[in-house]
GROMACS .gro file of C-alpha atoms in nm:
model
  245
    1UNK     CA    1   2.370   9.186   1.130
    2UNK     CA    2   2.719   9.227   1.010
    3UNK     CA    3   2.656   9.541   0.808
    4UNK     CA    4   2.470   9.723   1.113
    5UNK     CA    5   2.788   9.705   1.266
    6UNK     CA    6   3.006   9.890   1.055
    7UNK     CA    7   2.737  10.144   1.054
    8UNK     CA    8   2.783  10.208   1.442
    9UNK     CA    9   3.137  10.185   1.410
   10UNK     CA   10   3.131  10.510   1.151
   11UNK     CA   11   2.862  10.705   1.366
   12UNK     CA   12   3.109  10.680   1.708
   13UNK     CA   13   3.447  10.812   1.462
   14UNK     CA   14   3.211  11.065   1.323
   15UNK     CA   15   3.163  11.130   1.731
   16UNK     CA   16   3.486  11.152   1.782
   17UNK     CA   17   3.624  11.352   1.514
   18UNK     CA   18   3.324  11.622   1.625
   19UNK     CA   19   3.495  11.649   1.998
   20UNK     CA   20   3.865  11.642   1.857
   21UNK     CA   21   3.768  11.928   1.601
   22UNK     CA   22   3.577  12.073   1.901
   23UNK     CA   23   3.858  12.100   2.107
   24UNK     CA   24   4.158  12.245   1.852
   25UNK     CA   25   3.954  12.518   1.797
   26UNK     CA   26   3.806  12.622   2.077
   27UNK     CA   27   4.103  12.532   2.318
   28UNK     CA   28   3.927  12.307   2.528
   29UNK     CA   29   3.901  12.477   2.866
   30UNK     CA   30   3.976  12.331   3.164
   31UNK     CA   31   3.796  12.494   3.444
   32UNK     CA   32   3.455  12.317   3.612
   33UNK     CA   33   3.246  12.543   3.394
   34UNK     CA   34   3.375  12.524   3.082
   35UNK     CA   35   3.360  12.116   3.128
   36UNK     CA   36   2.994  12.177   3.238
   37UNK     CA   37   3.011  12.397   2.936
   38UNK     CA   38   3.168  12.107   2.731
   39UNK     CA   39   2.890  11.824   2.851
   40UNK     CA   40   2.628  12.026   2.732
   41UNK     CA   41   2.720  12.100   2.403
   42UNK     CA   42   2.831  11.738   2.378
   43UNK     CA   43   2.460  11.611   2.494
   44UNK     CA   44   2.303  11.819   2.183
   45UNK     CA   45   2.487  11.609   1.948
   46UNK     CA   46   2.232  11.384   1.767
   47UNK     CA   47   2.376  11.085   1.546
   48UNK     CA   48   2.370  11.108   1.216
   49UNK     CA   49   2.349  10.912   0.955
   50UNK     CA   50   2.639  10.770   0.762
   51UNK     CA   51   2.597  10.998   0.422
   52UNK     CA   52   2.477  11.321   0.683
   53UNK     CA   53   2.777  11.330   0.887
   54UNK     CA   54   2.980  11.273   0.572
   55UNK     CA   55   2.885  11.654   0.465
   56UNK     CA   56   2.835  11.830   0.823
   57UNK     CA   57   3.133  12.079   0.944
   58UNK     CA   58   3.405  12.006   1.197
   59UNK     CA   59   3.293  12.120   1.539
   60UNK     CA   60   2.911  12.225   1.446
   61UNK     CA   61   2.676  12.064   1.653
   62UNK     CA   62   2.392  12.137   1.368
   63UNK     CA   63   2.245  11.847   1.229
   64UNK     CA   64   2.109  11.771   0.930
   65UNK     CA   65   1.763  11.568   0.913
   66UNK     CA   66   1.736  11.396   0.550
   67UNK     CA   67   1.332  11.413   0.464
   68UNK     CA   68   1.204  11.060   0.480
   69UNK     CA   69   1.094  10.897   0.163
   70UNK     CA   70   0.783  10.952   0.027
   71UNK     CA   71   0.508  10.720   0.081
   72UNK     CA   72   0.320  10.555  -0.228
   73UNK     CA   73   0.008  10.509  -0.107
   74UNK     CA   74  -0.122  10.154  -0.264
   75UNK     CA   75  -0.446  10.172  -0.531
   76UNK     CA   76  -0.774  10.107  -0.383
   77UNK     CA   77  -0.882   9.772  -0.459
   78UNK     CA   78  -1.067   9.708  -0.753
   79UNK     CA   79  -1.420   9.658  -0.689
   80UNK     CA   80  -1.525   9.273  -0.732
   81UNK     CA   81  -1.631   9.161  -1.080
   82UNK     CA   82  -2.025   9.073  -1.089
   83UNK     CA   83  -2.054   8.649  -1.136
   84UNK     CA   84  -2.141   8.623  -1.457
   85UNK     CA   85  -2.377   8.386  -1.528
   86UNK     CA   86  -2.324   8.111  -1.771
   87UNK     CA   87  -2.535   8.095  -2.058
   88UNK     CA   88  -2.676   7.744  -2.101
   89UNK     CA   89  -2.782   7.601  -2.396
   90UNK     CA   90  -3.187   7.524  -2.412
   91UNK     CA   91  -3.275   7.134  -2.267
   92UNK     CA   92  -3.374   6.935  -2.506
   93UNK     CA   93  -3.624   6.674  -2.390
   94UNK     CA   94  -3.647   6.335  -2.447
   95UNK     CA   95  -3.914   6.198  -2.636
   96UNK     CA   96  -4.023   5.905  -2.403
   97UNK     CA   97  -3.898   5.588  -2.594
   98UNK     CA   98  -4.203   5.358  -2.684
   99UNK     CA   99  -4.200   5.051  -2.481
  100UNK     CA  100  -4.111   4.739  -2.660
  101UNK     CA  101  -4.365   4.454  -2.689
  102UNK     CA  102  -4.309   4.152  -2.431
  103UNK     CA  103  -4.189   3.863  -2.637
  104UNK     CA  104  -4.446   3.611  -2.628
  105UNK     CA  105  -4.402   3.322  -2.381
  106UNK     CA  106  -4.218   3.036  -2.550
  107UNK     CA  107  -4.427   2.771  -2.604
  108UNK     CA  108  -4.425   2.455  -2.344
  109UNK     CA  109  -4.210   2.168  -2.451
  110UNK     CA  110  -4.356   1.868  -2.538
  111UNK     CA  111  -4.284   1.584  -2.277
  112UNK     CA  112  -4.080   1.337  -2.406
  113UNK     CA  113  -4.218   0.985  -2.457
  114UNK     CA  114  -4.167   0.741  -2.220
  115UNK     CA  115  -3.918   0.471  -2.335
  116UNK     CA  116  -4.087   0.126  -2.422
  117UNK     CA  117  -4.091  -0.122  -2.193
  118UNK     CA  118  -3.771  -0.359  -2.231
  119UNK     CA  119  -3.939  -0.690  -2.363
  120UNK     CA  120  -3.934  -0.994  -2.139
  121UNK     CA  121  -3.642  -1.235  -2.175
  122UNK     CA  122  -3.748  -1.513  -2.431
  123UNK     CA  123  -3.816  -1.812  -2.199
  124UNK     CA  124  -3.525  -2.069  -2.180
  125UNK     CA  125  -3.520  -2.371  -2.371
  126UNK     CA  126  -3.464  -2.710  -2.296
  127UNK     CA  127  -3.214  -2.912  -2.517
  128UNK     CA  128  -3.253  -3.280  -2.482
  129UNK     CA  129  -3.004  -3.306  -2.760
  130UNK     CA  130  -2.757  -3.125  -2.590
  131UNK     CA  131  -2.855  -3.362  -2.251
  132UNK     CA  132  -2.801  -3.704  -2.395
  133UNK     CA  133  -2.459  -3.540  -2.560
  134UNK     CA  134  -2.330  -3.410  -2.186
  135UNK     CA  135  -2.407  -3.822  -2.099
  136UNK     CA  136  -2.203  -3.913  -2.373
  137UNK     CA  137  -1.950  -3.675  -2.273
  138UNK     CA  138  -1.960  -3.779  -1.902
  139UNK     CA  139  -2.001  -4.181  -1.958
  140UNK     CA  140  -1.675  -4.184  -2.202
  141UNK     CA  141  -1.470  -3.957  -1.934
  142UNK     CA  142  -1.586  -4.260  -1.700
  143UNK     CA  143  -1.542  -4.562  -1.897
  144UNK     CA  144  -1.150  -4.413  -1.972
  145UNK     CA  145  -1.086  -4.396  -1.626
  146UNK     CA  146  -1.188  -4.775  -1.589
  147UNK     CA  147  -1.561  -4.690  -1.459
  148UNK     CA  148  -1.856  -4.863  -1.562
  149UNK     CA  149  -2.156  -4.584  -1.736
  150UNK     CA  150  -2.407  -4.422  -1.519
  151UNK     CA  151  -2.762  -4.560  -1.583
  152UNK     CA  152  -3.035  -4.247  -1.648
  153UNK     CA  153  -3.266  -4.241  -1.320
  154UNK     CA  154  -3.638  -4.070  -1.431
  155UNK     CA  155  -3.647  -3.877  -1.110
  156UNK     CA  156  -3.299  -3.727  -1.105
  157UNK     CA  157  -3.391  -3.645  -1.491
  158UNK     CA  158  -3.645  -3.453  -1.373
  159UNK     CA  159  -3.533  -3.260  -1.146
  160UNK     CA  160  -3.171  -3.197  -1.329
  161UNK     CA  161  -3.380  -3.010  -1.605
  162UNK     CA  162  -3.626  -2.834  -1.437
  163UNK     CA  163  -3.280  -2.698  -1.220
  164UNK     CA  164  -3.112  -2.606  -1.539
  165UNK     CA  165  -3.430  -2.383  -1.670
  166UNK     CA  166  -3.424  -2.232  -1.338
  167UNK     CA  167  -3.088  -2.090  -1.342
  168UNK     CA  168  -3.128  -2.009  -1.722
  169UNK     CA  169  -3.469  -1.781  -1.631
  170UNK     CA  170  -3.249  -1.630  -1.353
  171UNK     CA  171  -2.937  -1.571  -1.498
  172UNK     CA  172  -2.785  -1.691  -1.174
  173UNK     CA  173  -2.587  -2.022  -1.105
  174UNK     CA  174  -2.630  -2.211  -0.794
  175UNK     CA  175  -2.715  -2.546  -0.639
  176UNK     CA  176  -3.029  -2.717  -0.549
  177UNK     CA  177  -3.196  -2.866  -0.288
  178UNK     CA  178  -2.999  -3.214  -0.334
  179UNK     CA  179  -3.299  -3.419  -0.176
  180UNK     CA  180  -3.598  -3.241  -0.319
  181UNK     CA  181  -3.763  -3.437  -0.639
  182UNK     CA  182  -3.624  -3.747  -0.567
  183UNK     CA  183  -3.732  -4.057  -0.419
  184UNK     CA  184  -3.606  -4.172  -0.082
  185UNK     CA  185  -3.415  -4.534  -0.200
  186UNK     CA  186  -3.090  -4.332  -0.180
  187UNK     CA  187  -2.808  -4.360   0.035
  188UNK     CA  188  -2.526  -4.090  -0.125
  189UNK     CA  189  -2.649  -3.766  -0.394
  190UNK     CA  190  -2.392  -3.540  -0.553
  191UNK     CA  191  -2.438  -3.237  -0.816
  192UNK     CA  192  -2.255  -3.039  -1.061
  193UNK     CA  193  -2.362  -2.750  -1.196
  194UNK     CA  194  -2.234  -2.495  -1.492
  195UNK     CA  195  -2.305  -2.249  -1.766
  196UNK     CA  196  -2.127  -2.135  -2.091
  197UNK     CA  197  -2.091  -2.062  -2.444
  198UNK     CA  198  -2.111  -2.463  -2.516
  199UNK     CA  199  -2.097  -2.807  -2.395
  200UNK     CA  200  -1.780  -2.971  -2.449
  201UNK     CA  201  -1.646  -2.603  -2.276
  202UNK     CA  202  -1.888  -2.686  -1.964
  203UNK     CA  203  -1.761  -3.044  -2.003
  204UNK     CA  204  -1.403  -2.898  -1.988
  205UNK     CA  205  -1.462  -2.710  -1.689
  206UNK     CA  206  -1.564  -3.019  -1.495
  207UNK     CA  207  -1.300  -3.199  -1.582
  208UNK     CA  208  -0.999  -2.975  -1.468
  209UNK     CA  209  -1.233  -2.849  -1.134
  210UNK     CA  210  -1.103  -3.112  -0.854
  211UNK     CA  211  -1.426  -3.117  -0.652
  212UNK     CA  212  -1.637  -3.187  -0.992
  213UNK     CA  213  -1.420  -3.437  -1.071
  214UNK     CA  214  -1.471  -3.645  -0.797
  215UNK     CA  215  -1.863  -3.671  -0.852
  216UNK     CA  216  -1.779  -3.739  -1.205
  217UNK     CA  217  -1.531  -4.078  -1.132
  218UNK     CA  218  -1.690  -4.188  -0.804
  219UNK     CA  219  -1.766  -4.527  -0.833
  220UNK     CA  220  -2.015  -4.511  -0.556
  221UNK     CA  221  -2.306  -4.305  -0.784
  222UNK     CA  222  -2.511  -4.555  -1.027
  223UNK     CA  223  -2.756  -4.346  -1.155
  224UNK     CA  224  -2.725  -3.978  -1.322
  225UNK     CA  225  -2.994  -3.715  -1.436
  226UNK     CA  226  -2.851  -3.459  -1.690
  227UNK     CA  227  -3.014  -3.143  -1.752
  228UNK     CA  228  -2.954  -2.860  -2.031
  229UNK     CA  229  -3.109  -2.573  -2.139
  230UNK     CA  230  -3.007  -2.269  -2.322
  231UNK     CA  231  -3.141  -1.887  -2.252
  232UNK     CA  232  -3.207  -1.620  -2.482
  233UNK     CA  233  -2.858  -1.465  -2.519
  234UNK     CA  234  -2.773  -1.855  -2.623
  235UNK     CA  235  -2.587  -1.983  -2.309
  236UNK     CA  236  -2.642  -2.314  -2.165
  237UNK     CA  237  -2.712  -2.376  -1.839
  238UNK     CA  238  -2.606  -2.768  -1.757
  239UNK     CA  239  -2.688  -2.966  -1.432
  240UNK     CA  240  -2.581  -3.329  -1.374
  241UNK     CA  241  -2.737  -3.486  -1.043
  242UNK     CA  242  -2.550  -3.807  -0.922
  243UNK     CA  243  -2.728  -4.129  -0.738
  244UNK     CA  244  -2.584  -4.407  -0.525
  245UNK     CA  245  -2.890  -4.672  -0.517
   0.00000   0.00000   0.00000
């Protein structure tokens, strides 16, 4: 924009210096004619270009029309190139592979073998021997606490080691039926019953177990029935079944 304008301004002093050359030499007149005159010689001016008007004469109202620039026509396009087509190598095929033999089934396993039965507990066994000890053991504990002995009554035998087997067959310790297996001449029963790893432990045990105890020294029981036997794992199971007759 800026250099379009100093362009202009040239063209209107190259204008003006026309008309000012115009009128020195020609004296410009100053009737109604000559200004007609004047207007019409001014409307044949044509603008000129900046390097034009640079060579034209003071006063001529000639112009001079620079030949425009030649024009380059452009090259016809160049015609398109064919596709060429890519050469591709021959396909090989593939031999089909040869299918591989199904592995043969694996063979069944063998069920295992049942486990063996678990053998039967050995039966328990009655210890007589370690019966008449648990009497001694009991009639001394009485005798030092001033108590006469405890006489052995058949039926409470009975029944004390048939208990004892019992428990031992079961593995489980608990009391009896106090009345059943005995006769009916009694007025007060009482029991203790006990397992361990020996005799004098079992014996022990009564001793220091308050409600044991009290069977043990009352003076009301005459008659006892002791009872021992001893499972397979070698425990004894002891029962001592008190009388008052």
């Amino acid at each position: 924009m800026r250099r379009a304008l100093v362009r202009h301004g040239a063209l209107v002093a190259a204008v003006l210096f026309v008309i000012a050359g115009a009128a020195a030499l020609g004296n410009w007149p100053r009737t109604a004619d000559a200004q007609q005159d004047a207007r019409l010689r001014l409307t044949t001016l044509r603008p000129l270009p900046m390097e034009a008007a640079s060579t034209a004469e003071p006063g001529l109202t000639t112009t001079t029309t620079l030949p425009p620039p030649p024009v380059t026509e452009a090259p016809p396009p160049a015609p398109p190139e064919a596709p060429r087509e890519a050469a591709s190598a021959p396909r090989r095929q593939a031999a089909p592979a040869a299918a591989a033999p199904a592995p043969a089934p694996a063979p069944a396993p063998e069920p295992a073998p049942e486990p063996a039965p678990s053998p039967p507990p050995p039966e328990p066994v009655a210890d007589s021997g370690g019966a008449s000890y648990l009497k001694s053991l009991l009639n001394g504990y009485r005798s030092s606490n001033g108590l006469s002995a405890l006489a052995t009554a058949s039926d409470a035998q009975a029944k004390a080691q048939a208990h004892a087997e019992e428990m031992a067959s079961s593995g489980q310790l608990y009391h009896s039926n106090l009345a059943s297996g005995l006769n009916d001449d009694w007025w007060k029963l009482g029991e203790n019953v006990g397992m361990g790893g020996s005799i004098d432990g079992i014996h022990d045990w009564f001793v220091n177990s308050g409600e044991h105890r009290s069977n043990m020294l009352d003076p009301a029981f005459t008659y006892v029935g002791v009872g021992v036997a001893q499972d397979g794992n070698g425990t004894y199971w002891v029962v001592e079944v008190f009388v008052a007759r």
